[in-house]
PDB file of C-alpha atoms in Angstrom:
ATOM      1  CA  MET G1187      18.546 -25.528 -15.223  1.00  0.00           C
ATOM      2  CA  ALA G1188      14.305 -26.349 -15.368  1.00  0.00           C
ATOM      3  CA  ASN G1189      12.567 -23.273 -17.307  1.00  0.00           C
ATOM      4  CA  GLU G1190       8.762 -22.315 -15.561  1.00  0.00           C
ATOM      5  CA  VAL G1191       6.493 -20.786 -17.447  1.00  0.00           C
ATOM      6  CA  GLY G1192       4.299 -17.053 -16.042  1.00  0.00           C
ATOM      7  CA  ARG G1193       6.850 -16.781 -13.645  1.00  0.00           C
ATOM      8  CA  TRP G1194       8.374 -13.679 -13.070  1.00  0.00           C
ATOM      9  CA  PRO G1195       9.538 -11.389 -10.326  1.00  0.00           C
ATOM     10  CA  THR G1196       7.585  -9.147  -8.921  1.00  0.00           C
ATOM     11  CA  PHE G1197       9.498  -5.330  -7.893  1.00  0.00           C
ATOM     12  CA  TYR G1198       7.917  -3.288  -5.634  1.00  0.00           C
ATOM     13  CA  LEU G1199       8.588   0.598  -5.105  1.00  0.00           C
ATOM     14  CA  VAL G1200       7.996   2.292  -2.382  1.00  0.00           C
ATOM     15  CA  ILE G1201       8.011   5.855  -2.440  1.00  0.00           C
ATOM     16  CA  GLU G1202       9.047   6.788   1.236  1.00  0.00           C
ATOM     17  CA  MET G1203       8.162  10.037   3.024  1.00  0.00           C
ATOM     18  CA  ARG G1204      10.882  12.374   4.224  1.00  0.00           C
ATOM     19  CA  GLN G1205       8.941  12.173   7.428  1.00  0.00           C
ATOM     20  CA  ASP G1206       6.100  10.649   9.092  1.00  0.00           C
ATOM     21  CA  PHE G1207       2.476  10.891   8.094  1.00  0.00           C
ATOM     22  CA  GLN G1208       1.177  12.859  11.269  1.00  0.00           C
ATOM     23  CA  MET G1209       3.803  15.702  10.111  1.00  0.00           C
ATOM     24  CA  LEU G1210       2.920  16.251   6.604  1.00  0.00           C
ATOM     25  CA  ARG G1211      -0.786  16.583   8.070  1.00  0.00           C
ATOM     26  CA  ARG G1212       0.504  19.499  10.583  1.00  0.00           C
ATOM     27  CA  ILE G1213       2.164  21.023   7.724  1.00  0.00           C
ATOM     28  CA  VAL G1214      -0.487  20.080   5.947  1.00  0.00           C
ATOM     29  CA  ALA G1215      -3.061  21.327   8.750  1.00  0.00           C
ATOM     30  CA  ALA G1216      -1.152  24.956   9.864  1.00  0.00           C
ATOM     31  CA  THR G1217      -1.066  26.169   6.287  1.00  0.00           C
ATOM     32  CA  VAL G1218      -4.837  25.231   5.951  1.00  0.00           C
ATOM     33  CA  GLU G1219      -5.862  26.328   8.596  1.00  0.00           C
ATOM     34  CA  ALA G1220      -3.950  29.416   8.669  1.00  0.00           C
ATOM     35  CA  MET G1221      -5.217  30.830   5.714  1.00  0.00           C
ATOM     36  CA  GLY G1222      -8.955  30.889   6.991  1.00  0.00           C
ATOM     37  CA  TYR G1223     -10.399  27.606   6.105  1.00  0.00           C
ATOM     38  CA  GLU G1224     -11.291  24.385   7.814  1.00  0.00           C
ATOM     39  CA  LEU G1225      -9.295  21.053   7.123  1.00  0.00           C
ATOM     40  CA  VAL G1226     -11.117  18.593   6.409  1.00  0.00           C
ATOM     41  CA  GLY G1227      -9.075  15.213   5.769  1.00  0.00           C
ATOM     42  CA  VAL G1228      -5.280  14.437   3.475  1.00  0.00           C
ATOM     43  CA  GLU G1229      -5.020  11.469   2.153  1.00  0.00           C
ATOM     44  CA  PHE G1230      -1.923  10.472   0.394  1.00  0.00           C
ATOM     45  CA  HIS G1231      -0.807   7.336  -2.544  1.00  0.00           C
ATOM     46  CA  PRO G1232       1.966   6.503  -3.145  1.00  0.00           C
ATOM     47  CA  ARG G1233       2.195   4.646  -6.485  1.00  0.00           C
ATOM     48  CA  PRO G1234       4.661   4.181  -8.998  1.00  0.00           C
ATOM     49  CA  GLY G1235       6.516   7.194 -10.701  1.00  0.00           C
ATOM     50  CA  ASN G1236       4.076   9.708  -9.902  1.00  0.00           C
ATOM     51  CA  ALA G1237       2.571   9.678  -5.677  1.00  0.00           C
ATOM     52  CA  LEU G1238      -1.018  11.188  -5.058  1.00  0.00           C
ATOM     53  CA  LEU G1239      -0.684  14.051  -2.243  1.00  0.00           C
ATOM     54  CA  ARG G1240      -5.029  14.906  -2.378  1.00  0.00           C
ATOM     55  CA  VAL G1241      -6.189  17.219   0.724  1.00  0.00           C
ATOM     56  CA  TYR G1242      -9.990  18.013   1.123  1.00  0.00           C
ATOM     57  CA  ILE G1243     -10.471  21.714   2.547  1.00  0.00           C
ATOM     58  CA  ASP G1244     -13.970  23.518   3.397  1.00  0.00           C
ATOM     59  CA  GLY G1245     -14.765  26.875   4.281  1.00  0.00           C
ATOM     60  CA  GLU G1246     -18.505  28.689   5.683  1.00  0.00           C
ATOM     61  CA  ASN G1247     -20.024  29.329   2.340  1.00  0.00           C
ATOM     62  CA  GLY G1248     -18.461  25.814   0.572  1.00  0.00           C
ATOM     63  CA  ILE G1249     -15.481  26.121  -1.845  1.00  0.00           C
ATOM     64  CA  THR G1250     -14.852  27.202  -4.876  1.00  0.00           C
ATOM     65  CA  LEU G1251     -12.605  26.374  -7.741  1.00  0.00           C
ATOM     66  CA  ASP G1252     -10.554  29.634  -6.278  1.00  0.00           C
ATOM     67  CA  ASP G1253     -10.211  28.623  -3.092  1.00  0.00           C
ATOM     68  CA  CYS G1254      -8.658  25.389  -4.019  1.00  0.00           C
ATOM     69  CA  GLN G1255      -6.352  27.009  -6.585  1.00  0.00           C
ATOM     70  CA  GLN G1256      -5.659  29.622  -3.138  1.00  0.00           C
ATOM     71  CA  VAL G1257      -4.383  26.562  -0.891  1.00  0.00           C
ATOM     72  CA  SER G1258      -2.976  24.545  -3.635  1.00  0.00           C
ATOM     73  CA  HIS G1259       0.024  28.035  -4.011  1.00  0.00           C
ATOM     74  CA  GLN G1260       0.053  28.598  -1.057  1.00  0.00           C
ATOM     75  CA  LEU G1261       0.583  24.782   0.076  1.00  0.00           C
ATOM     76  CA  SER G1262       2.772  23.911  -3.171  1.00  0.00           C
ATOM     77  CA  GLY G1263       5.268  26.295  -1.810  1.00  0.00           C
ATOM     78  CA  VAL G1264       5.270  24.531   1.750  1.00  0.00           C
ATOM     79  CA  LEU G1265       5.940  22.090   0.927  1.00  0.00           C
ATOM     80  CA  ASP G1266       8.510  22.263  -1.504  1.00  0.00           C
ATOM     81  CA  VAL G1267      10.468  24.199   1.214  1.00  0.00           C
ATOM     82  CA  GLU G1268       9.401  21.307   3.722  1.00  0.00           C
ATOM     83  CA  ASP G1269      10.089  18.367   1.016  1.00  0.00           C
ATOM     84  CA  PRO G1270       7.805  16.024   3.015  1.00  0.00           C
ATOM     85  CA  ILE G1271       7.450  13.736   0.107  1.00  0.00           C
ATOM     86  CA  ALA G1272      10.388  11.985  -1.618  1.00  0.00           C
ATOM     87  CA  GLY G1273       9.945  11.839  -5.515  1.00  0.00           C
ATOM     88  CA  PRO G1274       7.034  13.649  -7.946  1.00  0.00           C
ATOM     89  CA  TYR G1275       3.696  13.625  -6.329  1.00  0.00           C
ATOM     90  CA  THR G1276       0.328  15.356  -7.831  1.00  0.00           C
ATOM     91  CA  LEU G1277      -0.833  17.704  -5.359  1.00  0.00           C
ATOM     92  CA  GLU G1278      -4.949  18.572  -4.705  1.00  0.00           C
ATOM     93  CA  ILE G1279      -6.742  20.351  -3.949  1.00  0.00           C
ATOM     94  CA  SER G1280     -10.843  18.724  -3.256  1.00  0.00           C
ATOM     95  CA  SER G1281     -13.996  20.228  -1.520  1.00  0.00           C
ATOM     96  CA  PRO G1282     -15.432  17.812   0.356  1.00  0.00           C
ATOM     97  CA  GLY G1283     -18.571  16.898  -1.829  1.00  0.00           C
ATOM     98  CA  LEU G1284     -21.931  15.388  -1.052  1.00  0.00           C
ATOM     99  CA  ASP G1285     -19.872  12.152  -0.440  1.00  0.00           C
ATOM    100  CA  ARG G1286     -18.036  13.607   1.747  1.00  0.00           C
ATOM    101  CA  PRO G1287     -15.073  11.067   3.485  1.00  0.00           C
ATOM    102  CA  LEU G1288     -15.004  11.268   7.362  1.00  0.00           C
ATOM    103  CA  PHE G1289     -11.699  10.456   9.434  1.00  0.00           C
ATOM    104  CA  GLU G1290     -11.424  11.808  12.349  1.00  0.00           C
ATOM    105  CA  ALA G1291     -13.549  10.889  14.909  1.00  0.00           C
ATOM    106  CA  LYS G1292     -15.625  14.604  14.817  1.00  0.00           C
ATOM    107  CA  HIS G1293     -16.367  14.505  11.673  1.00  0.00           C
ATOM    108  CA  PHE G1294     -18.395  10.616  12.740  1.00  0.00           C
ATOM    109  CA  ALA G1295     -19.895  12.879  15.169  1.00  0.00           C
ATOM    110  CA  ARG G1296     -20.632  16.262  13.810  1.00  0.00           C
ATOM    111  CA  PHE G1297     -22.844  13.440  11.319  1.00  0.00           C
ATOM    112  CA  ALA G1298     -24.600  11.243  12.984  1.00  0.00           C
ATOM    113  CA  GLY G1299     -27.774  10.926  11.580  1.00  0.00           C
ATOM    114  CA  ALA G1300     -26.207  10.076   8.022  1.00  0.00           C
ATOM    115  CA  VAL G1301     -26.587   7.046   6.157  1.00  0.00           C
ATOM    116  CA  VAL G1302     -22.783   6.318   5.507  1.00  0.00           C
ATOM    117  CA  ARG G1303     -20.863   3.628   3.856  1.00  0.00           C
ATOM    118  CA  ILE G1304     -17.421   2.520   5.246  1.00  0.00           C
ATOM    119  CA  GLN G1305     -15.062   0.657   4.252  1.00  0.00           C
ATOM    120  CA  LEU G1306     -12.600  -1.737   6.705  1.00  0.00           C
ATOM    121  CA  ARG G1307      -8.632  -2.431   6.863  1.00  0.00           C
ATOM    122  CA  GLU G1308      -9.680  -5.670   7.132  1.00  0.00           C
ATOM    123  CA  PRO G1309     -13.706  -7.561   7.111  1.00  0.00           C
ATOM    124  CA  LEU G1310     -15.738  -6.831  10.809  1.00  0.00           C
ATOM    125  CA  ASP G1311     -18.378 -10.137  10.711  1.00  0.00           C
ATOM    126  CA  GLY G1312     -17.270 -11.134   7.751  1.00  0.00           C
ATOM    127  CA  ARG G1313     -17.525  -7.635   5.479  1.00  0.00           C
ATOM    128  CA  ARG G1314     -15.349  -5.580   4.796  1.00  0.00           C
ATOM    129  CA  LYS G1315     -18.007  -2.711   3.335  1.00  0.00           C
ATOM    130  CA  LEU G1316     -20.503  -1.062   5.440  1.00  0.00           C
ATOM    131  CA  VAL G1317     -24.178   0.590   5.227  1.00  0.00           C
ATOM    132  CA  GLY G1318     -26.267   2.382   7.566  1.00  0.00           C
ATOM    133  CA  HIS G1319     -27.553   5.160   9.831  1.00  0.00           C
ATOM    134  CA  LEU G1320     -24.279   6.398  11.865  1.00  0.00           C
ATOM    135  CA  LEU G1321     -25.710   6.736  14.913  1.00  0.00           C
ATOM    136  CA  GLY G1322     -22.457   8.214  15.726  1.00  0.00           C
ATOM    137  CA  MET G1323     -19.163   8.294  18.127  1.00  0.00           C
ATOM    138  CA  ARG G1324     -19.634   5.403  21.644  1.00  0.00           C
ATOM    139  CA  GLY G1325     -16.274   6.087  22.978  1.00  0.00           C
ATOM    140  CA  ASP G1326     -13.756   5.276  20.409  1.00  0.00           C
ATOM    141  CA  ASP G1327     -16.600   3.356  18.178  1.00  0.00           C
ATOM    142  CA  VAL G1328     -18.260   4.742  14.995  1.00  0.00           C
ATOM    143  CA  VAL G1329     -21.870   3.444  15.903  1.00  0.00           C
ATOM    144  CA  ILE G1330     -23.408   2.599  12.668  1.00  0.00           C
ATOM    145  CA  ALA G1331     -27.149   0.488  11.604  1.00  0.00           C
ATOM    146  CA  SER G1332     -28.455  -1.284   8.695  1.00  0.00           C
ATOM    147  CA  SER G1333     -31.815  -0.806   7.193  1.00  0.00           C
ATOM    148  CA  ASP G1334     -32.592  -4.147   8.887  1.00  0.00           C
ATOM    149  CA  GLY G1335     -31.504  -2.427  12.551  1.00  0.00           C
ATOM    150  CA  GLN G1336     -28.456  -4.593  12.585  1.00  0.00           C
ATOM    151  CA  GLU G1337     -26.022  -2.137  14.884  1.00  0.00           C
ATOM    152  CA  TRP G1338     -21.570  -2.347  14.367  1.00  0.00           C
ATOM    153  CA  GLU G1339     -19.026  -1.058  16.863  1.00  0.00           C
ATOM    154  CA  VAL G1340     -16.102  -0.011  14.119  1.00  0.00           C
ATOM    155  CA  PRO G1341     -13.057   0.766  15.860  1.00  0.00           C
ATOM    156  CA  LEU G1342     -12.209   4.100  14.330  1.00  0.00           C
ATOM    157  CA  GLU G1343      -8.665   2.580  13.693  1.00  0.00           C
ATOM    158  CA  ARG G1344      -9.707  -0.411  11.173  1.00  0.00           C
ATOM    159  CA  ILE G1345     -11.557   1.740   9.267  1.00  0.00           C
ATOM    160  CA  GLU G1346      -9.675   2.974   5.597  1.00  0.00           C
ATOM    161  CA  LYS G1347     -12.198   4.490   4.544  1.00  0.00           C
ATOM    162  CA  ALA G1348     -15.402   6.000   5.192  1.00  0.00           C
ATOM    163  CA  ARG G1349     -18.240   9.011   3.357  1.00  0.00           C
ATOM    164  CA  LEU G1350     -21.468  10.301   3.408  1.00  0.00           C
ATOM    165  CA  VAL G1351     -23.810   8.205   1.004  1.00  0.00           C
ATOM    166  CA  PRO G1352     -25.710  11.886  -0.415  1.00  0.00           C
ATOM    167  CA  GLN G1353     -29.633  11.565   0.615  1.00  0.00           C
ATOM    168  CA  LEU G1354     -30.943  13.794  -3.548  1.00  0.00           C
TER     169      LEU G1354
END
């Protein structure tokens, strides 16, 4: 029996959702919007031992710590009843901030003209990270232009993360 040094078995812990992500998003949206806030987006990050559910909210006059606490309290109760996430998780309520995340086609259209940073699920022209001026949407594609004039059309489903770049 040969001994292989440095070879250890790899174990993967998967935190399963009792329902799909779209159902979770619908539960969150219904709660947040009923309270009079805009749901900017939802992120779910499964982690061994403690998942993270991050909810971004906005309001006409911005978001205060008090707003985040109220939404957290209400949403915690709803999630306890609906129980869409198996196992322990941390609920985090946040304002979108200056580096606002972009989740949906309407966000990319709304912030046309701004500078964005996009991370892709798989490379496009050998790149997974793109930074440029957001030109908006062309069909189902997000269109951005780099400072040297190169234009990229990125299918929305290929975008892993997108955020505005604050211009101070």
